[in-house]
Structure formats: C-alpha cells, structure tokens
Amino acid sequence: MRVFITGANGFIGRALAVRLREQGHAVGGVDLCADEPAGVVAGDVGEVGEWQDAVRGADLVVHAAAVVSNAVGLAEQWPVNVLGTRNAVDAAVRAQAGRFVQLSSIRAFSDLGFPDGVTEDRPVRTDGNPYVDTKIAGEQVVLQAHAEGRIAVTVVRPGDVYGPGSRPWTVLPVELIKKGRFLLPGRGDGIFSPVYVDDLVDGLLLAATRPEGAGQVFTLTGGVGVPCREFFGHYYRMLGKRGPRTLPAGLAVAIAEVAGRAAALAGIRTEFNATSMRYFTRTGTYSIAKAHRMLGYTPAVGLVEGMARTERWLRERGLILDEVNP
C-alpha cells in the first residue's frame, strides 16, 4: 500500500509509519515541520493547502494529527481537531483513497462518567471540555463522509497510550514526578486504561485493512483497567521514589484548579489543572470485545512488559538516570 499519515511526526503517527515501512509499504505524510527523508511534507491540516496534493496516490489515509491537551482552549483545538479532519477527508476523497482512518479517543464517551465495560454503541457525550467535544465533532465529520458514500472510513478510539515517545502518559509524568509535582486524587483508585503503543499500532492496522472495519467505530485499549496508583507507580519505582502522592479527591481537584488558573494568568500552559485531575477519578473501563470479535484484535503487551520496554527507552534517552534518586 501507499499510506499517508497526518501528524506523521507525532508519537502515534511515527510509530505507525515505522511499522508500515517494516512491512514494505510506502509511507508519506504531513506535519507542521517537514521530514523529507521520511516523505513528510510541511503543512497545517487546519488550513487548506498544498499538503493536500501530497495525498495523491494514497490507498490509505490515517488522520492522527490533533491537539491533544487539557490546557488548550476550543479556539485552538477546533481548527485542527475538526476543520483539520474535514480537510484531510476532502484530500483523501480527491485522491480516491480506499480507506480513511480517524484517530479519535476514548474520551468521546465523556469524562463525566460511563458504565464499566462501556461499548461503542453507547452514545457519545459532550461535556464542555474542548478536547472531548472536538473529538466527538471530528467523528461526526468522517462518519458523515462515510454515510454520504464519499469514502470508506473507520473510527478508532485509543485508550491511554503509553510507551516510547508518549508525552502525556510517559514523558510528562516522569518529568513531574522528578520535580515532586505529580499528584493523584483520592488514593489513586481512579481507573486508568493503558494500551502499549505497539498494541495500538496492531489494532490500527487491523481496523484499516479489514473490510469489516469500514463504517465502524472501535475502542482499542490494553483490555484491562488498572488503578492509577498502579500505572504511575511504575514510574516512581523507575525513579527510585516512593509514591504516588495522593490527596483527597476534592482537595486535589481544588489545588489543580488553582494551579491551572495561576498558570493561565501568567501566560503559562500546564496540564496540571482541574480537568486532568478529574480524569484520574474515572471508575469505568472500556470494552474491546467488538475489536476482538470483528478484527481479531488481542493486545499482546501487558503492563509489566510494556513498562519494562518504556523504562529502557527512558534510560537510553537520559530521562531516567541510572543512579537512584532520594
């Protein structure tokens, strides 16, 4: 195949491109900065532009470009997460691509609560969070294109993706823990739904290439929810620190809200805010039964093995030093 990836220099886009090249496929893409050796052109998906011409000849388009943040408002997320999706779909349609894969998020179910083992047939729910709401709107864009017969699309909702290169769930937590600024609400009892990046790539390729995937929405996680204290506890052990640190949920959210507002007043963006803190209070998990049944998706990398691989990567890049910190 010839595959075109938006957000090709990002965490998931780069991991997907590596796997595709290993399998012998031709890969190109677009990102804010060009990478000519990798076939990545420069462009802003939020704007109609010459980058769309680079999609010509693609059999598959994977839309991974997005603003992924709890610290960026709707005015900045909408152009990329929604209008950028429309621009990518339009380019794929003109290129007569066979399939368009939209990377959405489990957060389309909302951060406000959902039943344990939630399935894809549960209605999505906006909740005022710009990231949640724009991911839902992006899904509407691609599913409308599919319903109109313009192009076959598949929506993938990844879980909490961690591993080598993950900023939100690997690099950033490690940086905050080293500074003594990481905190969990309650006793860290909130449920985290991790998926190691290699498993996500496996699922993405199944969703993108199986005929049964056309017109479908799939949740892709590691299949098991774990307490937040267990997931982030791995990073504490890597750093030789005790933790995670916890506070009563209400107090933790209040502290994060004050910190977020203070940072905003100072013109600083921080993911340490009330929205992020509330995210750590989730109690439900996400079912991957549909992906298993229709695609044969079965996660292969458990949390212990995934964290061992992640630790090797962190040490190789000097993000965790060999000496044990006090």
mmCIF file of N, CA, C and O in Angstrom, residues 115-158:
data_model
loop_
_atom_site.group_PDB
_atom_site.id
_atom_site.type_symbol
_atom_site.label_atom_id
_atom_site.label_comp_id
_atom_site.label_asym_id
_atom_site.label_seq_id
_atom_site.Cartn_x
_atom_site.Cartn_y
_atom_site.Cartn_z
ATOM 1 N N PRO A 115 -20.706 3.649 32.124
ATOM 2 C CA PRO A 115 -20.755 2.338 32.789
ATOM 3 C C PRO A 115 -19.458 1.557 32.603
ATOM 4 O O PRO A 115 -18.750 1.738 31.608
ATOM 5 N N ASP A 116 -19.151 0.698 33.551
ATOM 6 C CA ASP A 116 -17.971 -0.151 33.437
ATOM 7 C C ASP A 116 -18.126 -1.065 32.223
ATOM 8 O O ASP A 116 -19.200 -1.593 31.958
ATOM 9 N N GLY A 117 -17.022 -1.222 31.467
ATOM 10 C CA GLY A 117 -17.083 -2.039 30.263
ATOM 11 C C GLY A 117 -17.878 -1.383 29.157
ATOM 12 O O GLY A 117 -18.529 -2.063 28.347
ATOM 13 N N VAL A 118 -17.813 -0.071 29.075
ATOM 14 C CA VAL A 118 -18.609 0.670 28.084
ATOM 15 C C VAL A 118 -18.270 0.216 26.669
ATOM 16 O O VAL A 118 -17.115 -0.037 26.331
ATOM 17 N N THR A 119 -19.287 0.102 25.839
ATOM 18 C CA THR A 119 -19.124 -0.371 24.462
ATOM 19 C C THR A 119 -19.390 0.750 23.468
ATOM 20 O O THR A 119 -19.958 1.789 23.811
ATOM 21 N N GLU A 120 -19.005 0.492 22.219
ATOM 22 C CA GLU A 120 -19.075 1.525 21.186
ATOM 23 C C GLU A 120 -20.499 1.957 20.853
ATOM 24 O O GLU A 120 -20.688 3.026 20.245
ATOM 25 N N ASP A 121 -21.495 1.162 21.241
ATOM 26 C CA ASP A 121 -22.866 1.566 20.921
ATOM 27 C C ASP A 121 -23.438 2.558 21.928
ATOM 28 O O ASP A 121 -24.569 3.037 21.761
ATOM 29 N N ARG A 122 -22.680 2.896 22.977
ATOM 30 C CA ARG A 122 -23.142 3.925 23.904
ATOM 31 C C ARG A 122 -22.981 5.290 23.235
ATOM 32 O O ARG A 122 -21.931 5.598 22.666
ATOM 33 N N PRO A 123 -24.005 6.148 23.279
ATOM 34 C CA PRO A 123 -23.904 7.467 22.647
ATOM 35 C C PRO A 123 -22.750 8.283 23.217
ATOM 36 O O PRO A 123 -22.472 8.244 24.422
ATOM 37 N N VAL A 124 -22.073 9.012 22.340
ATOM 38 C CA VAL A 124 -21.019 9.920 22.799
ATOM 39 C C VAL A 124 -21.680 11.064 23.562
ATOM 40 O O VAL A 124 -22.871 11.323 23.419
ATOM 41 N N ARG A 125 -20.854 11.770 24.368
ATOM 42 C CA ARG A 125 -21.429 12.808 25.229
ATOM 43 C C ARG A 125 -20.479 13.989 25.337
ATOM 44 O O ARG A 125 -19.369 13.853 25.839
ATOM 45 N N THR A 126 -20.897 15.127 24.839
ATOM 46 C CA THR A 126 -20.111 16.341 25.028
ATOM 47 C C THR A 126 -20.183 16.760 26.488
ATOM 48 O O THR A 126 -21.187 16.526 27.158
ATOM 49 N N ASP A 127 -19.107 17.380 26.985
ATOM 50 C CA ASP A 127 -19.126 17.786 28.389
ATOM 51 C C ASP A 127 -18.476 19.147 28.629
ATOM 52 O O ASP A 127 -18.190 19.506 29.764
ATOM 53 N N GLY A 128 -18.236 19.908 27.549
ATOM 54 C CA GLY A 128 -17.662 21.236 27.707
ATOM 55 C C GLY A 128 -16.152 21.260 27.681
ATOM 56 O O GLY A 128 -15.558 22.340 27.613
ATOM 57 N N ASN A 129 -15.521 20.090 27.718
ATOM 58 C CA ASN A 129 -14.072 20.023 27.591
ATOM 59 C C ASN A 129 -13.719 20.124 26.108
ATOM 60 O O ASN A 129 -14.196 19.316 25.302
ATOM 61 N N PRO A 130 -12.891 21.092 25.699
ATOM 62 C CA PRO A 130 -12.610 21.270 24.277
ATOM 63 C C PRO A 130 -12.077 20.017 23.591
ATOM 64 O O PRO A 130 -12.439 19.736 22.445
ATOM 65 N N TYR A 131 -11.229 19.262 24.279
ATOM 66 C CA TYR A 131 -10.685 18.059 23.645
ATOM 67 C C TYR A 131 -11.779 17.018 23.422
ATOM 68 O O TYR A 131 -11.908 16.452 22.331
ATOM 69 N N VAL A 132 -12.585 16.784 24.441
ATOM 70 C CA VAL A 132 -13.685 15.831 24.319
ATOM 71 C C VAL A 132 -14.624 16.251 23.197
ATOM 72 O O VAL A 132 -14.971 15.462 22.303
ATOM 73 N N ASP A 133 -15.043 17.496 23.235
ATOM 74 C CA ASP A 133 -16.052 17.964 22.285
ATOM 75 C C ASP A 133 -15.545 17.982 20.849
ATOM 76 O O ASP A 133 -16.290 17.662 19.911
ATOM 77 N N THR A 134 -14.270 18.348 20.640
ATOM 78 C CA THR A 134 -13.754 18.379 19.266
ATOM 79 C C THR A 134 -13.487 16.976 18.743
ATOM 80 O O THR A 134 -13.592 16.739 17.531
ATOM 81 N N LYS A 135 -13.171 16.033 19.609
ATOM 82 C CA LYS A 135 -13.012 14.655 19.150
ATOM 83 C C LYS A 135 -14.353 14.083 18.693
ATOM 84 O O LYS A 135 -14.435 13.361 17.696
ATOM 85 N N ILE A 136 -15.398 14.407 19.410
ATOM 86 C CA ILE A 136 -16.732 13.977 19.004
ATOM 87 C C ILE A 136 -17.121 14.608 17.669
ATOM 88 O O ILE A 136 -17.645 13.938 16.770
ATOM 89 N N ALA A 137 -16.851 15.900 17.523
ATOM 90 C CA ALA A 137 -17.174 16.586 16.269
ATOM 91 C C ALA A 137 -16.372 16.010 15.114
ATOM 92 O O ALA A 137 -16.871 15.884 13.978
ATOM 93 N N GLY A 138 -15.108 15.649 15.366
ATOM 94 C CA GLY A 138 -14.290 15.042 14.318
ATOM 95 C C GLY A 138 -14.865 13.706 13.861
ATOM 96 O O GLY A 138 -14.849 13.379 12.660
ATOM 97 N N GLU A 139 -15.381 12.928 14.811
ATOM 98 C CA GLU A 139 -16.027 11.668 14.435
ATOM 99 C C GLU A 139 -17.225 11.931 13.521
ATOM 100 O O GLU A 139 -17.461 11.208 12.543
ATOM 101 N N GLN A 140 -17.999 12.962 13.853
ATOM 102 C CA GLN A 140 -19.177 13.274 13.032
ATOM 103 C C GLN A 140 -18.779 13.603 11.609
ATOM 104 O O GLN A 140 -19.450 13.195 10.644
ATOM 105 N N VAL A 141 -17.676 14.319 11.449
ATOM 106 C CA VAL A 141 -17.206 14.697 10.109
ATOM 107 C C VAL A 141 -16.938 13.460 9.263
ATOM 108 O O VAL A 141 -17.380 13.360 8.106
ATOM 109 N N VAL A 142 -16.200 12.497 9.814
ATOM 110 C CA VAL A 142 -15.820 11.338 8.997
ATOM 111 C C VAL A 142 -16.983 10.375 8.805
ATOM 112 O O VAL A 142 -17.140 9.793 7.712
ATOM 113 N N LEU A 143 -17.808 10.199 9.838
ATOM 114 C CA LEU A 143 -18.940 9.286 9.683
ATOM 115 C C LEU A 143 -19.965 9.837 8.702
ATOM 116 O O LEU A 143 -20.630 9.075 7.987
ATOM 117 N N GLN A 144 -20.072 11.157 8.636
ATOM 118 C CA GLN A 144 -20.950 11.758 7.626
ATOM 119 C C GLN A 144 -20.422 11.486 6.226
ATOM 120 O O GLN A 144 -21.187 11.153 5.311
ATOM 121 N N ALA A 145 -19.097 11.593 6.054
ATOM 122 C CA ALA A 145 -18.497 11.315 4.748
ATOM 123 C C ALA A 145 -18.751 9.864 4.346
ATOM 124 O O ALA A 145 -19.002 9.568 3.174
ATOM 125 N N HIS A 146 -18.691 8.964 5.314
ATOM 126 C CA HIS A 146 -18.964 7.555 5.016
ATOM 127 C C HIS A 146 -20.430 7.355 4.648
ATOM 128 O O HIS A 146 -20.755 6.672 3.676
ATOM 129 N N ALA A 147 -21.329 7.979 5.421
ATOM 130 C CA ALA A 147 -22.767 7.834 5.162
ATOM 131 C C ALA A 147 -23.146 8.376 3.790
ATOM 132 O O ALA A 147 -24.059 7.851 3.140
ATOM 133 N N GLU A 148 -22.445 9.408 3.352
ATOM 134 C CA GLU A 148 -22.716 10.004 2.039
ATOM 135 C C GLU A 148 -22.090 9.214 0.899
ATOM 136 O O GLU A 148 -22.315 9.533 -0.276
ATOM 137 N N GLY A 149 -21.304 8.197 1.245
ATOM 138 C CA GLY A 149 -20.663 7.389 0.211
ATOM 139 C C GLY A 149 -19.444 8.039 -0.410
ATOM 140 O O GLY A 149 -18.974 7.601 -1.471
ATOM 141 N N ARG A 150 -18.884 9.057 0.250
ATOM 142 C CA ARG A 150 -17.719 9.752 -0.313
ATOM 143 C C ARG A 150 -16.455 8.928 -0.151
ATOM 144 O O ARG A 150 -15.583 8.940 -1.014
ATOM 145 N N ILE A 151 -16.317 8.217 0.959
ATOM 146 C CA ILE A 151 -15.145 7.411 1.228
ATOM 147 C C ILE A 151 -15.455 6.451 2.379
ATOM 148 O O ILE A 151 -16.264 6.764 3.249
ATOM 149 N N ALA A 152 -14.820 5.293 2.361
ATOM 150 C CA ALA A 152 -14.986 4.336 3.460
ATOM 151 C C ALA A 152 -14.123 4.791 4.630
ATOM 152 O O ALA A 152 -12.928 5.054 4.464
ATOM 153 N N VAL A 153 -14.727 4.897 5.804
ATOM 154 C CA VAL A 153 -13.984 5.388 6.965
ATOM 155 C C VAL A 153 -14.089 4.400 8.123
ATOM 156 O O VAL A 153 -15.025 3.592 8.201
ATOM 157 N N THR A 154 -13.114 4.493 9.003
ATOM 158 C CA THR A 154 -13.103 3.738 10.247
ATOM 159 C C THR A 154 -12.666 4.678 11.356
ATOM 160 O O THR A 154 -11.699 5.425 11.186
ATOM 161 N N VAL A 155 -13.360 4.644 12.484
ATOM 162 C CA VAL A 155 -13.002 5.465 13.634
ATOM 163 C C VAL A 155 -12.383 4.568 14.695
ATOM 164 O O VAL A 155 -12.958 3.537 15.061
ATOM 165 N N VAL A 156 -11.208 4.969 15.173
ATOM 166 C CA VAL A 156 -10.529 4.237 16.239
ATOM 167 C C VAL A 156 -10.442 5.133 17.466
ATOM 168 O O VAL A 156 -10.003 6.280 17.372
ATOM 169 N N ARG A 157 -10.864 4.597 18.609
ATOM 170 C CA ARG A 157 -10.774 5.329 19.871
ATOM 171 C C ARG A 157 -9.701 4.678 20.749
ATOM 172 O O ARG A 157 -9.966 3.711 21.464
ATOM 173 N N PRO A 158 -8.476 5.201 20.701
ATOM 174 C CA PRO A 158 -7.418 4.621 21.536
ATOM 175 C C PRO A 158 -7.653 4.901 23.005
ATOM 176 O O PRO A 158 -8.252 5.906 23.386
#
